[in-house]
Amino acid sequence: METKKYEEALHQLDEIVQKMERNEYGIDELAEQLKKAKELIKLCKDQLTKIDGDIKKILEEDK
């Protein structure tokens, strides 16, 4: 998966969830979209973890 910004990944994830809630996916496409959603969730989580670490470093520098 190419590098995406957090906001872009979150937007794509939101679109997938909305379509799932409206039953817009057939069974084969549903499996593919679930896989994509899992990748997007991991990407968002990894980016949040990195940013959290960066913020903690910045705050520690000020002490």
PDB file of N, CA and C in Angstrom:
ATOM      1  N   MET A   1       0.855  -1.183   0.000  1.00  0.00           N
ATOM      2  CA  MET A   1       0.000   0.000   0.000  1.00  0.00           C
ATOM      3  C   MET A   1       0.893   1.235   0.000  1.00  0.00           C
ATOM      4  N   GLU A   2       0.604   2.171  -0.871  1.00  0.00           N
ATOM      5  CA  GLU A   2       1.397   3.383  -0.926  1.00  0.00           C
ATOM      6  C   GLU A   2       1.197   4.208   0.338  1.00  0.00           C
ATOM      7  N   THR A   3       2.153   5.089   0.610  1.00  0.00           N
ATOM      8  CA  THR A   3       2.058   5.917   1.793  1.00  0.00           C
ATOM      9  C   THR A   3       0.891   6.889   1.646  1.00  0.00           C
ATOM     10  N   LYS A   4       0.055   6.917   2.640  1.00  0.00           N
ATOM     11  CA  LYS A   4      -1.102   7.804   2.642  1.00  0.00           C
ATOM     12  C   LYS A   4      -1.045   8.696   3.877  1.00  0.00           C
ATOM     13  N   LYS A   5      -1.653   9.833   3.758  1.00  0.00           N
ATOM     14  CA  LYS A   5      -1.795  10.685   4.921  1.00  0.00           C
ATOM     15  C   LYS A   5      -2.883  10.091   5.810  1.00  0.00           C
ATOM     16  N   TYR A   6      -2.785  10.370   7.090  1.00  0.00           N
ATOM     17  CA  TYR A   6      -3.746   9.856   8.062  1.00  0.00           C
ATOM     18  C   TYR A   6      -5.174  10.230   7.666  1.00  0.00           C
ATOM     19  N   GLU A   7      -5.386  11.488   7.320  1.00  0.00           N
ATOM     20  CA  GLU A   7      -6.728  11.959   6.998  1.00  0.00           C
ATOM     21  C   GLU A   7      -7.290  11.244   5.772  1.00  0.00           C
ATOM     22  N   GLU A   8      -6.446  10.994   4.775  1.00  0.00           N
ATOM     23  CA  GLU A   8      -6.883  10.298   3.570  1.00  0.00           C
ATOM     24  C   GLU A   8      -7.268   8.855   3.897  1.00  0.00           C
ATOM     25  N   ALA A   9      -6.450   8.192   4.698  1.00  0.00           N
ATOM     26  CA  ALA A   9      -6.735   6.812   5.084  1.00  0.00           C
ATOM     27  C   ALA A   9      -8.026   6.746   5.897  1.00  0.00           C
ATOM     28  N   LEU A  10      -8.208   7.684   6.806  1.00  0.00           N
ATOM     29  CA  LEU A  10      -9.412   7.715   7.627  1.00  0.00           C
ATOM     30  C   LEU A  10     -10.658   7.948   6.768  1.00  0.00           C
ATOM     31  N   HIS A  11     -10.538   8.818   5.779  1.00  0.00           N
ATOM     32  CA  HIS A  11     -11.657   9.083   4.870  1.00  0.00           C
ATOM     33  C   HIS A  11     -12.015   7.818   4.084  1.00  0.00           C
ATOM     34  N   GLN A  12     -11.019   7.109   3.570  1.00  0.00           N
ATOM     35  CA  GLN A  12     -11.279   5.878   2.825  1.00  0.00           C
ATOM     36  C   GLN A  12     -11.931   4.832   3.727  1.00  0.00           C
ATOM     37  N   LEU A  13     -11.465   4.744   4.952  1.00  0.00           N
ATOM     38  CA  LEU A  13     -12.032   3.804   5.911  1.00  0.00           C
ATOM     39  C   LEU A  13     -13.500   4.143   6.181  1.00  0.00           C
ATOM     40  N   ASP A  14     -13.781   5.417   6.347  1.00  0.00           N
ATOM     41  CA  ASP A  14     -15.155   5.862   6.579  1.00  0.00           C
ATOM     42  C   ASP A  14     -16.058   5.495   5.394  1.00  0.00           C
ATOM     43  N   GLU A  15     -15.562   5.669   4.171  1.00  0.00           N
ATOM     44  CA  GLU A  15     -16.347   5.316   2.986  1.00  0.00           C
ATOM     45  C   GLU A  15     -16.652   3.813   2.957  1.00  0.00           C
ATOM     46  N   ILE A  16     -15.665   3.000   3.292  1.00  0.00           N
ATOM     47  CA  ILE A  16     -15.868   1.551   3.316  1.00  0.00           C
ATOM     48  C   ILE A  16     -16.951   1.183   4.335  1.00  0.00           C
ATOM     49  N   VAL A  17     -16.861   1.760   5.519  1.00  0.00           N
ATOM     50  CA  VAL A  17     -17.828   1.459   6.578  1.00  0.00           C
ATOM     51  C   VAL A  17     -19.236   1.887   6.156  1.00  0.00           C
ATOM     52  N   GLN A  18     -19.355   3.061   5.582  1.00  0.00           N
ATOM     53  CA  GLN A  18     -20.681   3.531   5.146  1.00  0.00           C
ATOM     54  C   GLN A  18     -21.286   2.586   4.104  1.00  0.00           C
ATOM     55  N   LYS A  19     -20.480   2.146   3.151  1.00  0.00           N
ATOM     56  CA  LYS A  19     -20.982   1.235   2.117  1.00  0.00           C
ATOM     57  C   LYS A  19     -21.355  -0.116   2.719  1.00  0.00           C
ATOM     58  N   MET A  20     -20.594  -0.565   3.708  1.00  0.00           N
ATOM     59  CA  MET A  20     -20.931  -1.821   4.382  1.00  0.00           C
ATOM     60  C   MET A  20     -22.273  -1.693   5.097  1.00  0.00           C
ATOM     61  N   GLU A  21     -22.471  -0.564   5.762  1.00  0.00           N
ATOM     62  CA  GLU A  21     -23.715  -0.348   6.491  1.00  0.00           C
ATOM     63  C   GLU A  21     -24.918  -0.301   5.557  1.00  0.00           C
ATOM     64  N   ARG A  22     -24.693   0.125   4.309  1.00  0.00           N
ATOM     65  CA  ARG A  22     -25.786   0.195   3.328  1.00  0.00           C
ATOM     66  C   ARG A  22     -25.861  -1.075   2.480  1.00  0.00           C
ATOM     67  N   ASN A  23     -25.072  -2.090   2.845  1.00  0.00           N
ATOM     68  CA  ASN A  23     -25.054  -3.373   2.117  1.00  0.00           C
ATOM     69  C   ASN A  23     -24.781  -3.194   0.624  1.00  0.00           C
ATOM     70  N   GLU A  24     -23.820  -2.332   0.292  1.00  0.00           N
ATOM     71  CA  GLU A  24     -23.509  -2.053  -1.106  1.00  0.00           C
ATOM     72  C   GLU A  24     -22.482  -3.019  -1.696  1.00  0.00           C
ATOM     73  N   TYR A  25     -21.909  -3.894  -0.892  1.00  0.00           N
ATOM     74  CA  TYR A  25     -20.889  -4.811  -1.384  1.00  0.00           C
ATOM     75  C   TYR A  25     -21.458  -6.220  -1.537  1.00  0.00           C
ATOM     76  N   GLY A  26     -21.078  -6.868  -2.638  1.00  0.00           N
ATOM     77  CA  GLY A  26     -21.360  -8.290  -2.781  1.00  0.00           C
ATOM     78  C   GLY A  26     -20.380  -9.047  -1.893  1.00  0.00           C
ATOM     79  N   ILE A  27     -20.566 -10.342  -1.752  1.00  0.00           N
ATOM     80  CA  ILE A  27     -19.750 -11.135  -0.826  1.00  0.00           C
ATOM     81  C   ILE A  27     -18.270 -11.102  -1.193  1.00  0.00           C
ATOM     82  N   ASP A  28     -17.942 -11.195  -2.493  1.00  0.00           N
ATOM     83  CA  ASP A  28     -16.535 -11.166  -2.905  1.00  0.00           C
ATOM     84  C   ASP A  28     -15.907  -9.794  -2.661  1.00  0.00           C
ATOM     85  N   GLU A  29     -16.641  -8.759  -3.004  1.00  0.00           N
ATOM     86  CA  GLU A  29     -16.130  -7.408  -2.795  1.00  0.00           C
ATOM     87  C   GLU A  29     -16.046  -7.082  -1.300  1.00  0.00           C
ATOM     88  N   LEU A  30     -16.957  -7.618  -0.520  1.00  0.00           N
ATOM     89  CA  LEU A  30     -16.937  -7.399   0.922  1.00  0.00           C
ATOM     90  C   LEU A  30     -15.633  -7.926   1.526  1.00  0.00           C
ATOM     91  N   ALA A  31     -15.229  -9.108   1.116  1.00  0.00           N
ATOM     92  CA  ALA A  31     -13.980  -9.684   1.624  1.00  0.00           C
ATOM     93  C   ALA A  31     -12.791  -8.796   1.259  1.00  0.00           C
ATOM     94  N   GLU A  32     -12.776  -8.305   0.026  1.00  0.00           N
ATOM     95  CA  GLU A  32     -11.682  -7.423  -0.418  1.00  0.00           C
ATOM     96  C   GLU A  32     -11.676  -6.113   0.366  1.00  0.00           C
ATOM     97  N   GLN A  33     -12.849  -5.547   0.592  1.00  0.00           N
ATOM     98  CA  GLN A  33     -12.944  -4.278   1.320  1.00  0.00           C
ATOM     99  C   GLN A  33     -12.587  -4.451   2.799  1.00  0.00           C
ATOM    100  N   LEU A  34     -12.923  -5.596   3.372  1.00  0.00           N
ATOM    101  CA  LEU A  34     -12.518  -5.858   4.756  1.00  0.00           C
ATOM    102  C   LEU A  34     -10.996  -5.917   4.872  1.00  0.00           C
ATOM    103  N   LYS A  35     -10.354  -6.528   3.888  1.00  0.00           N
ATOM    104  CA  LYS A  35      -8.891  -6.592   3.863  1.00  0.00           C
ATOM    105  C   LYS A  35      -8.304  -5.183   3.756  1.00  0.00           C
ATOM    106  N   LYS A  36      -8.878  -4.382   2.870  1.00  0.00           N
ATOM    107  CA  LYS A  36      -8.414  -3.002   2.708  1.00  0.00           C
ATOM    108  C   LYS A  36      -8.629  -2.201   3.996  1.00  0.00           C
ATOM    109  N   ALA A  37      -9.790  -2.385   4.630  1.00  0.00           N
ATOM    110  CA  ALA A  37     -10.081  -1.684   5.879  1.00  0.00           C
ATOM    111  C   ALA A  37      -9.071  -2.057   6.954  1.00  0.00           C
ATOM    112  N   LYS A  38      -8.716  -3.326   7.030  1.00  0.00           N
ATOM    113  CA  LYS A  38      -7.724  -3.773   8.010  1.00  0.00           C
ATOM    114  C   LYS A  38      -6.383  -3.078   7.779  1.00  0.00           C
ATOM    115  N   GLU A  39      -5.968  -2.962   6.518  1.00  0.00           N
ATOM    116  CA  GLU A  39      -4.716  -2.281   6.188  1.00  0.00           C
ATOM    117  C   GLU A  39      -4.784  -0.793   6.556  1.00  0.00           C
ATOM    118  N   LEU A  40      -5.926  -0.168   6.278  1.00  0.00           N
ATOM    119  CA  LEU A  40      -6.096   1.255   6.600  1.00  0.00           C
ATOM    120  C   LEU A  40      -6.075   1.485   8.116  1.00  0.00           C
ATOM    121  N   ILE A  41      -6.701   0.594   8.871  1.00  0.00           N
ATOM    122  CA  ILE A  41      -6.697   0.710  10.337  1.00  0.00           C
ATOM    123  C   ILE A  41      -5.268   0.610  10.860  1.00  0.00           C
ATOM    124  N   LYS A  42      -4.492  -0.334  10.331  1.00  0.00           N
ATOM    125  CA  LYS A  42      -3.097  -0.490  10.759  1.00  0.00           C
ATOM    126  C   LYS A  42      -2.293   0.762  10.415  1.00  0.00           C
ATOM    127  N   LEU A  43      -2.495   1.291   9.210  1.00  0.00           N
ATOM    128  CA  LEU A  43      -1.786   2.494   8.800  1.00  0.00           C
ATOM    129  C   LEU A  43      -2.099   3.653   9.758  1.00  0.00           C
ATOM    130  N   CYS A  44      -3.373   3.857  10.065  1.00  0.00           N
ATOM    131  CA  CYS A  44      -3.773   4.936  10.974  1.00  0.00           C
ATOM    132  C   CYS A  44      -3.174   4.725  12.363  1.00  0.00           C
ATOM    133  N   LYS A  45      -3.254   3.508  12.856  1.00  0.00           N
ATOM    134  CA  LYS A  45      -2.718   3.206  14.183  1.00  0.00           C
ATOM    135  C   LYS A  45      -1.210   3.452  14.231  1.00  0.00           C
ATOM    136  N   ASP A  46      -0.491   3.005  13.210  1.00  0.00           N
ATOM    137  CA  ASP A  46       0.956   3.208  13.164  1.00  0.00           C
ATOM    138  C   ASP A  46       1.313   4.691  13.129  1.00  0.00           C
ATOM    139  N   GLN A  47       0.572   5.453  12.329  1.00  0.00           N
ATOM    140  CA  GLN A  47       0.850   6.891  12.251  1.00  0.00           C
ATOM    141  C   GLN A  47       0.543   7.584  13.576  1.00  0.00           C
ATOM    142  N   LEU A  48      -0.545   7.209  14.240  1.00  0.00           N
ATOM    143  CA  LEU A  48      -0.873   7.805  15.534  1.00  0.00           C
ATOM    144  C   LEU A  48       0.187   7.455  16.579  1.00  0.00           C
ATOM    145  N   THR A  49       0.672   6.229  16.548  1.00  0.00           N
ATOM    146  CA  THR A  49       1.707   5.810  17.490  1.00  0.00           C
ATOM    147  C   THR A  49       2.980   6.617  17.267  1.00  0.00           C
ATOM    148  N   LYS A  50       3.358   6.815  16.004  1.00  0.00           N
ATOM    149  CA  LYS A  50       4.559   7.597  15.690  1.00  0.00           C
ATOM    150  C   LYS A  50       4.399   9.045  16.152  1.00  0.00           C
ATOM    151  N   ILE A  51       3.256   9.629  15.865  1.00  0.00           N
ATOM    152  CA  ILE A  51       3.021  11.022  16.250  1.00  0.00           C
ATOM    153  C   ILE A  51       3.017  11.163  17.768  1.00  0.00           C
ATOM    154  N   ASP A  52       2.429  10.195  18.462  1.00  0.00           N
ATOM    155  CA  ASP A  52       2.422  10.207  19.930  1.00  0.00           C
ATOM    156  C   ASP A  52       3.857  10.213  20.457  1.00  0.00           C
ATOM    157  N   GLY A  53       4.712   9.384  19.880  1.00  0.00           N
ATOM    158  CA  GLY A  53       6.113   9.345  20.292  1.00  0.00           C
ATOM    159  C   GLY A  53       6.813  10.663  20.011  1.00  0.00           C
ATOM    160  N   ASP A  54       6.539  11.262  18.854  1.00  0.00           N
ATOM    161  CA  ASP A  54       7.139  12.549  18.507  1.00  0.00           C
ATOM    162  C   ASP A  54       6.714  13.636  19.495  1.00  0.00           C
ATOM    163  N   ILE A  55       5.434  13.643  19.862  1.00  0.00           N
ATOM    164  CA  ILE A  55       4.924  14.645  20.810  1.00  0.00           C
ATOM    165  C   ILE A  55       5.575  14.456  22.178  1.00  0.00           C
ATOM    166  N   LYS A  56       5.696  13.218  22.620  1.00  0.00           N
ATOM    167  CA  LYS A  56       6.331  12.945  23.917  1.00  0.00           C
ATOM    168  C   LYS A  56       7.774  13.417  23.924  1.00  0.00           C
ATOM    169  N   LYS A  57       8.504  13.228  22.818  1.00  0.00           N
ATOM    170  CA  LYS A  57       9.886  13.702  22.714  1.00  0.00           C
ATOM    171  C   LYS A  57       9.947  15.216  22.831  1.00  0.00           C
ATOM    172  N   ILE A  58       9.060  15.893  22.120  1.00  0.00           N
ATOM    173  CA  ILE A  58       9.024  17.350  22.156  1.00  0.00           C
ATOM    174  C   ILE A  58       8.738  17.859  23.565  1.00  0.00           C
ATOM    175  N   LEU A  59       7.775  17.237  24.238  1.00  0.00           N
ATOM    176  CA  LEU A  59       7.427  17.650  25.597  1.00  0.00           C
ATOM    177  C   LEU A  59       8.560  17.369  26.577  1.00  0.00           C
ATOM    178  N   GLU A  60       9.283  16.284  26.382  1.00  0.00           N
ATOM    179  CA  GLU A  60      10.415  15.957  27.249  1.00  0.00           C
ATOM    180  C   GLU A  60      11.547  16.948  27.074  1.00  0.00           C
ATOM    181  N   GLU A  61      11.728  17.467  25.861  1.00  0.00           N
ATOM    182  CA  GLU A  61      12.785  18.449  25.597  1.00  0.00           C
ATOM    183  C   GLU A  61      12.567  19.735  26.376  1.00  0.00           C
ATOM    184  N   ASP A  62      11.328  20.059  26.669  1.00  0.00           N
ATOM    185  CA  ASP A  62      11.003  21.292  27.368  1.00  0.00           C
ATOM    186  C   ASP A  62      11.172  21.194  28.887  1.00  0.00           C
ATOM    187  N   LYS A  63      11.441  19.994  29.395  1.00  0.00           N
ATOM    188  CA  LYS A  63      11.569  19.830  30.853  1.00  0.00           C
ATOM    189  C   LYS A  63      12.970  20.150  31.309  1.00  0.00           C
TER     190      LYS A  63
END
